[in-house]
Tab-separated table of C-alpha atoms in Angstrom:
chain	number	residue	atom	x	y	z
A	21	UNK	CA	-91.788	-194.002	-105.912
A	22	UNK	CA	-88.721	-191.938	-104.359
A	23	UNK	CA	-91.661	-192.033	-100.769
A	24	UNK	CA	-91.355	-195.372	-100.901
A	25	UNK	CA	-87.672	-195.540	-101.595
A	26	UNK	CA	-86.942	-194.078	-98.398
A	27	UNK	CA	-89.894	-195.361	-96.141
A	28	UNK	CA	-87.917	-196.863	-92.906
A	29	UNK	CA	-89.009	-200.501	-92.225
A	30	UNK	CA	-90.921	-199.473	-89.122
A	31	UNK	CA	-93.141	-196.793	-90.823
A	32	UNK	CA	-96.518	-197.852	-92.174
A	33	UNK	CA	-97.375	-197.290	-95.308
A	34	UNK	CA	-99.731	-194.434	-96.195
A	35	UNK	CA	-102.402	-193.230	-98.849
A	36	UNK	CA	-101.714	-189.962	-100.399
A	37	UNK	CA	-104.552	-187.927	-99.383
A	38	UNK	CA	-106.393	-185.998	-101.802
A	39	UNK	CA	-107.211	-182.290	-102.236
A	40	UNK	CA	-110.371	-181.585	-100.197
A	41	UNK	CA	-111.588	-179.040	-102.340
A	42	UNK	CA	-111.227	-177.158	-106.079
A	43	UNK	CA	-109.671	-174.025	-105.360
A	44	UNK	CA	-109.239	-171.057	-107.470
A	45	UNK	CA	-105.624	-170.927	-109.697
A	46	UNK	CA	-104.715	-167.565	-107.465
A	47	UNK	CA	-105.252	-169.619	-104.347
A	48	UNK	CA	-103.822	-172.504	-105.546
A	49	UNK	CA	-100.490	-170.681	-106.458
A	50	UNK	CA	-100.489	-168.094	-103.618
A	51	UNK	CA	-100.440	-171.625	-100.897
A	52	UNK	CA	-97.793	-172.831	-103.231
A	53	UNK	CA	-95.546	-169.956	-102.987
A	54	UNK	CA	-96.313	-169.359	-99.383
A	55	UNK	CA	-95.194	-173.014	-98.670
A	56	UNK	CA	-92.150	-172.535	-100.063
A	57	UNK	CA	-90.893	-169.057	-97.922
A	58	UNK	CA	-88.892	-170.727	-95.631
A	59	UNK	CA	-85.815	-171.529	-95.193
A	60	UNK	CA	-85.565	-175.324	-95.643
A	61	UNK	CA	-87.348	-174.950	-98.912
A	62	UNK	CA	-85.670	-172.109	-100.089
A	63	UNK	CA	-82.538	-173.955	-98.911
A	64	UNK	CA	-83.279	-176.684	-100.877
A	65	UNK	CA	-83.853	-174.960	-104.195
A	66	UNK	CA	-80.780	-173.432	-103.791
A	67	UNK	CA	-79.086	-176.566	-103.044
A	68	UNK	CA	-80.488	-177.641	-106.155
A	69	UNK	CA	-79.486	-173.967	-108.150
A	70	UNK	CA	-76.387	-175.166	-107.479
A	71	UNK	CA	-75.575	-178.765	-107.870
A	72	UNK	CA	-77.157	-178.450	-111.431
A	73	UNK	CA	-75.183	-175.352	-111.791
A	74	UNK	CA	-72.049	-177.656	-111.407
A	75	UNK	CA	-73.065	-180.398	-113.102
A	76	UNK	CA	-73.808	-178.741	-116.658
A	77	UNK	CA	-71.666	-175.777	-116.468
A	78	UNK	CA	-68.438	-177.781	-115.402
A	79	UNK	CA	-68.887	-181.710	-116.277
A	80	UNK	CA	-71.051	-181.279	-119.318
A	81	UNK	CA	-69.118	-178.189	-120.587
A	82	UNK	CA	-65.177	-179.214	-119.574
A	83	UNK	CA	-65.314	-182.575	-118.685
A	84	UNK	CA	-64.368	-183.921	-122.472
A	85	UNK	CA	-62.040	-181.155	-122.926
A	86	UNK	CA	-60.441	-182.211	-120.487
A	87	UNK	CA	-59.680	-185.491	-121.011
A	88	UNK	CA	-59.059	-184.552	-124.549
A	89	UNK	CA	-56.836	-181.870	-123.698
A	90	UNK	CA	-54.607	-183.611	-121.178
A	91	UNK	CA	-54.702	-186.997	-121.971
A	92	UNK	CA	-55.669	-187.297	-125.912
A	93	UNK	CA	-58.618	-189.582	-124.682
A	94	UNK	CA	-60.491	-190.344	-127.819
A	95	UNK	CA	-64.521	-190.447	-128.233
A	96	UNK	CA	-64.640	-194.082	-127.070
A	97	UNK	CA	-62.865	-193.496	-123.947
A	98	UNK	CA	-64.157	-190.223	-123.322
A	99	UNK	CA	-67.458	-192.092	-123.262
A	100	UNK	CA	-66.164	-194.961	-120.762
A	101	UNK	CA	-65.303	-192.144	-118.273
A	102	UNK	CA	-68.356	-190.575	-118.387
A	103	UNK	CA	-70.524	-193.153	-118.559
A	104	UNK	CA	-68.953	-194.881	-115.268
A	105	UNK	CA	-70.630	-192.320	-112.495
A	106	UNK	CA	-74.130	-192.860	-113.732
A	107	UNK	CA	-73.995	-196.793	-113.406
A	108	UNK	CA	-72.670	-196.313	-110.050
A	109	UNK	CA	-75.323	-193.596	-109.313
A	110	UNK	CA	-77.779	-196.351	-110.830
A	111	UNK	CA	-76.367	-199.421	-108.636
A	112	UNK	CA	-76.301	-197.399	-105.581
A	113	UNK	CA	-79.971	-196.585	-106.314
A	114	UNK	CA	-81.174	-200.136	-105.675
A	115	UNK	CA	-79.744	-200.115	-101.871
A	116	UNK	CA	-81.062	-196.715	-101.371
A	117	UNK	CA	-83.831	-198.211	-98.648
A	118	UNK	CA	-81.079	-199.594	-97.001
A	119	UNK	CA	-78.412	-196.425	-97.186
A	120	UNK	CA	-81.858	-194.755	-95.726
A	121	UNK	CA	-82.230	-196.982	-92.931
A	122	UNK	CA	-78.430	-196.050	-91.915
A	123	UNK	CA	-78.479	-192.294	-92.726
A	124	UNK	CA	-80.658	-189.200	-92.134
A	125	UNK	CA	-81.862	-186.878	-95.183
A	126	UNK	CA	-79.246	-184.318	-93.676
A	127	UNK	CA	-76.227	-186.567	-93.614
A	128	UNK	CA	-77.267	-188.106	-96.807
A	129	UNK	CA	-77.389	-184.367	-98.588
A	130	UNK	CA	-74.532	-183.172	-96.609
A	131	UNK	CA	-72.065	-185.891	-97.624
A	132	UNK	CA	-73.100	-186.268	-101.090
A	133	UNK	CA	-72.411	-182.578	-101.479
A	134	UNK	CA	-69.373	-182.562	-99.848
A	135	UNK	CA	-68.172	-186.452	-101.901
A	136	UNK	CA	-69.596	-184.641	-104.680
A	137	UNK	CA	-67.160	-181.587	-104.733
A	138	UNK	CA	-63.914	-183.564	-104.064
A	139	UNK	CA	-64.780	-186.173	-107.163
A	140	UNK	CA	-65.060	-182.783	-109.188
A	141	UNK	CA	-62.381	-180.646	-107.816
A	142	UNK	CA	-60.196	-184.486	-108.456
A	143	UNK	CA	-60.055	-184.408	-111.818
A	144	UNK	CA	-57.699	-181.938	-112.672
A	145	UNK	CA	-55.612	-183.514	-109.981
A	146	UNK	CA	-55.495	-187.057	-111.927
A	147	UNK	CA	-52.247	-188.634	-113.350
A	148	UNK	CA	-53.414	-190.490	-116.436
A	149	UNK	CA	-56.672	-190.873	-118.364
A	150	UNK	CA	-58.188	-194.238	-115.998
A	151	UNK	CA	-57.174	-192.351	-112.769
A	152	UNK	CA	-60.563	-190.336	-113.697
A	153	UNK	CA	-62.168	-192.942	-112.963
A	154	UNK	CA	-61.372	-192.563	-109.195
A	155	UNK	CA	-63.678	-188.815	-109.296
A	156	UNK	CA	-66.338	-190.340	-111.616
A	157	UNK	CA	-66.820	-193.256	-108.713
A	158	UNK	CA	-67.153	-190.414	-106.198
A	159	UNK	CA	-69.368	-188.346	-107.895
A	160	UNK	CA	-71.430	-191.236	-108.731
A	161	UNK	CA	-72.164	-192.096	-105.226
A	162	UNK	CA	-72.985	-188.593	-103.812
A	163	UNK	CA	-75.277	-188.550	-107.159
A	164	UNK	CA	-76.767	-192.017	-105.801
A	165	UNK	CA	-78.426	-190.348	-102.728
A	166	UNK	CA	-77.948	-186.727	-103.267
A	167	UNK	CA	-81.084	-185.708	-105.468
A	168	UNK	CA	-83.623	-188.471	-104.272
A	169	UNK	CA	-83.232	-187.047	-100.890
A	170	UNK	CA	-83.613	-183.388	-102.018
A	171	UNK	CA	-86.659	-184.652	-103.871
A	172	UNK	CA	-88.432	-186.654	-101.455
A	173	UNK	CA	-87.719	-183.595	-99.019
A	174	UNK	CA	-89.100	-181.335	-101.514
A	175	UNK	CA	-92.342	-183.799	-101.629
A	176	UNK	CA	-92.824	-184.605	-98.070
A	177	UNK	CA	-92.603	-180.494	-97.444
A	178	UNK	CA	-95.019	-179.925	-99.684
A	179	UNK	CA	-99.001	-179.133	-98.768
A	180	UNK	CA	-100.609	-181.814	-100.211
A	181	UNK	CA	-103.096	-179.143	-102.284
A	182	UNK	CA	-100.324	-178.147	-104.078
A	183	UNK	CA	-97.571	-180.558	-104.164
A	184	UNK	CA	-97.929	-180.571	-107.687
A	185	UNK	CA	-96.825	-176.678	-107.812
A	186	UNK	CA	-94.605	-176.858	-105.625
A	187	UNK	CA	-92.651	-179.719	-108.024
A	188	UNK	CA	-93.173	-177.763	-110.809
A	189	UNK	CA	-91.387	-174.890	-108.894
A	190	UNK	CA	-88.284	-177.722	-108.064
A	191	UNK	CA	-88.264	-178.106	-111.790
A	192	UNK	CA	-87.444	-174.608	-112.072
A	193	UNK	CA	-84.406	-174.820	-109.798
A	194	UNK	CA	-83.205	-177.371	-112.201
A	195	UNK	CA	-84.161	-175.446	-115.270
A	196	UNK	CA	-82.266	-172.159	-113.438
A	197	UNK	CA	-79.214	-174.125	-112.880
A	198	UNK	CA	-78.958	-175.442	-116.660
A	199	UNK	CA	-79.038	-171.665	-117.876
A	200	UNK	CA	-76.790	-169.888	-115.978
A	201	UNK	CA	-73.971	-172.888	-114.689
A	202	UNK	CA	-72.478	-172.758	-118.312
A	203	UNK	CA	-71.564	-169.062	-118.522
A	204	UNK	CA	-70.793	-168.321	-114.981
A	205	UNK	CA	-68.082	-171.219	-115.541
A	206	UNK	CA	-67.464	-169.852	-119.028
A	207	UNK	CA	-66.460	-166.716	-117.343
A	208	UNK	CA	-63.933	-168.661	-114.393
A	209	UNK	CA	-62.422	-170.363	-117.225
A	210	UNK	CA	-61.902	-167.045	-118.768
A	211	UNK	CA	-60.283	-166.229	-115.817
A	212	UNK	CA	-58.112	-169.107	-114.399
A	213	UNK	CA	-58.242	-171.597	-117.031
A	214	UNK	CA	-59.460	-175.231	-116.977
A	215	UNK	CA	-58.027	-176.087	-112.935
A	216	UNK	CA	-59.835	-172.912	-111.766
A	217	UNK	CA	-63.038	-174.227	-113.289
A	218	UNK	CA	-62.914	-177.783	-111.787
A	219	UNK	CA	-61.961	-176.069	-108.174
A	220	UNK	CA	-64.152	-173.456	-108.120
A	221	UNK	CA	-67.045	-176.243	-109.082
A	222	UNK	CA	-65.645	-178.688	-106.681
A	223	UNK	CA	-65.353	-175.663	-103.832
A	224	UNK	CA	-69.270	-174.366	-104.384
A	225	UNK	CA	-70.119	-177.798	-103.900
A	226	UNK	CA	-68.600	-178.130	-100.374
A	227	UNK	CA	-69.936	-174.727	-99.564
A	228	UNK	CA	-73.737	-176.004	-100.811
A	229	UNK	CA	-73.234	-178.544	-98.371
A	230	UNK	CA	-72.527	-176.235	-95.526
A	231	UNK	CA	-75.329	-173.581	-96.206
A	232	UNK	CA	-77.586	-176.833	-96.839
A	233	UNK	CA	-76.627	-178.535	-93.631
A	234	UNK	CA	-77.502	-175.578	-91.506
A	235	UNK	CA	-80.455	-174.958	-92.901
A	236	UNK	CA	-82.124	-177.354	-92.934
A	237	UNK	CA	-81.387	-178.594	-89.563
A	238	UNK	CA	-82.738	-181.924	-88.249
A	239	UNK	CA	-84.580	-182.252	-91.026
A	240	UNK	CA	-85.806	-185.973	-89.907
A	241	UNK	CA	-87.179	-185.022	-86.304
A	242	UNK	CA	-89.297	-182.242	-88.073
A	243	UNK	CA	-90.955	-184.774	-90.777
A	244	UNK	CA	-91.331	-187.026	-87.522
A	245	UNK	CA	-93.011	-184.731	-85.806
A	246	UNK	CA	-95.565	-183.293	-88.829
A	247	UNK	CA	-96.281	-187.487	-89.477
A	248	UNK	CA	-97.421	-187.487	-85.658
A	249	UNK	CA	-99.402	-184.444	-85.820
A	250	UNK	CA	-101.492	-186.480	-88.541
C-alpha cells in the first residue's frame, strides 16, 4: 500500500517478485542483517529510535500534564487537543501521492523532522489552552509524511528474500523507542522540569533531521538507479 502511495505518475507499476528459493533460517537472517549494515538503513532505524522516542516519552507522557498543569484543561479538552494532529496526519495522508510528486523522500523526512520538533518544542511556548492547537497542526503534518516515507524507504531497501525480516527489524526500532523515550525524558524532567522536556524533545528532533539528511543522501537518485539496474 505505502509502494503505491508514493509511486510517481510516470513509473509503471510493478509485481513484487518472489523469493527464488527456500533458504535456511541462518541464511535467511544473516542476508537480513547484512542488508541492513549501512548507513542509510542504520540511519533510518535511528531516525525511527528517535522520533518514537519523542513521541511516547514526551507527548504521551507530558502532553496532558501539561495542559492540565498550565491551563486547567479538563478530560474533554485535553482530548480535543490531542486528537487534532492525528486527523490532520490522516487528511494529509490522502494527498500523499501528490505531496510525493512535489517532494523527494529526503526533503519529505528532513522537513517533517525538523516541522516536527518546532510543533513540540511550541507547546510550552503557548499562551492559552487553543493556542496548542497551533503545535498539534504542525506535528500533524510532519507526522503526515514523516513515517510513510521512512517506511517505504525501509521497504524499497530491503532484499526482496528478506523484506519480511528486515520489517520485523523496523518494528524493533519502534518497539526500542517505546521503552526507553519515557525514562530518558523522566530523567530531563527530573532535571529541568516540564520546558526542558518539551525542548530537549523538540531539539533531538531537529538534530534527527540533520544526522538523517546526511545520511541518507540523495536517497531518490539511488532507488532510481537500483529500479534501472532491474
Amino acid at each position: 500500500a505505502l509502494r503505491s502511495l508514493y509511486r510517481a505518475p510516470s513509473e509503471p507499476r510493478r509485481s513484487a517478485p518472489e523469493p527464488k528459493r527456500r533458504q535456511p533460517m541462518r541464511e535467511y537472517l544473516g542476508g537480513a542483517l547484512g542488508s541492513v549494515a549501512n548507513r542509510r538503513m542504520l540511519a533510518l532505524f535511528l531516525c525511527n529510535v528517535l522520533t518514537v522516542s519523542v513521541s511516547f516519552g514526551v507527548l504521551i507522557v507530558y502532553f496532558a500534564l501539561l495542559l492540565h498543569d498550565r491551563f486547567g484543561a479538563n478530560p474533554l479538552e485535553i482530548g480535543i487537543v490531542a486528537a487534532f494532529s492525528p486527523v490532520i496526519s490522516t487528511l494529509l495522508s490522502t494527498q500523499a501521492g501528490r505531496i510525493r510528486d512535489r517532494m523527494s523522500f529526503r526533503q519529505m523526512i528532513v522537513w517533517g523532522l525538523i516541522l516536527s520538533g518546532i510543533g513540540v518544542s511550541l507547546n510550552v511556548s503557548a499562551p492559552s489552552l487553543w493556542w496548542m492547537l497551533g503545535p498539534a497542526f504542525l506535528r500533524g503534518l510532519a507526522q503526515g509524511v514523516l513515517n510513510p516515507s521512512i517506511n517505504t524507504l525501509v521497504a524499497e531497501f530491503a532484499p526482496h528474500d528478506s523484506r519480511a525480516a528486515v520489517m520485523a527489524l523496523n518494528s524493533t526500532m519502534f518497539r526500542i523507542g517505546q521503552t526507553f523515550g519515557p525514562p530518558l525524558f523522566g530523567l530531563v524532567y527530573l532535571a529541568g522540569g516540564m520546558d526542558a522536556v518539551f525542548h530537549v524533545g523538540g531539539g533531538l528532533l531537529v538534530l534527527n533531521a540533520i544526522i538523517t539528511g546526511i545520511a541518507i543522501g540523495d536517497v531518490d537518485k539511488v532507488l532510481a538507479q537500483r529500479r534501472d539496474r532491474g
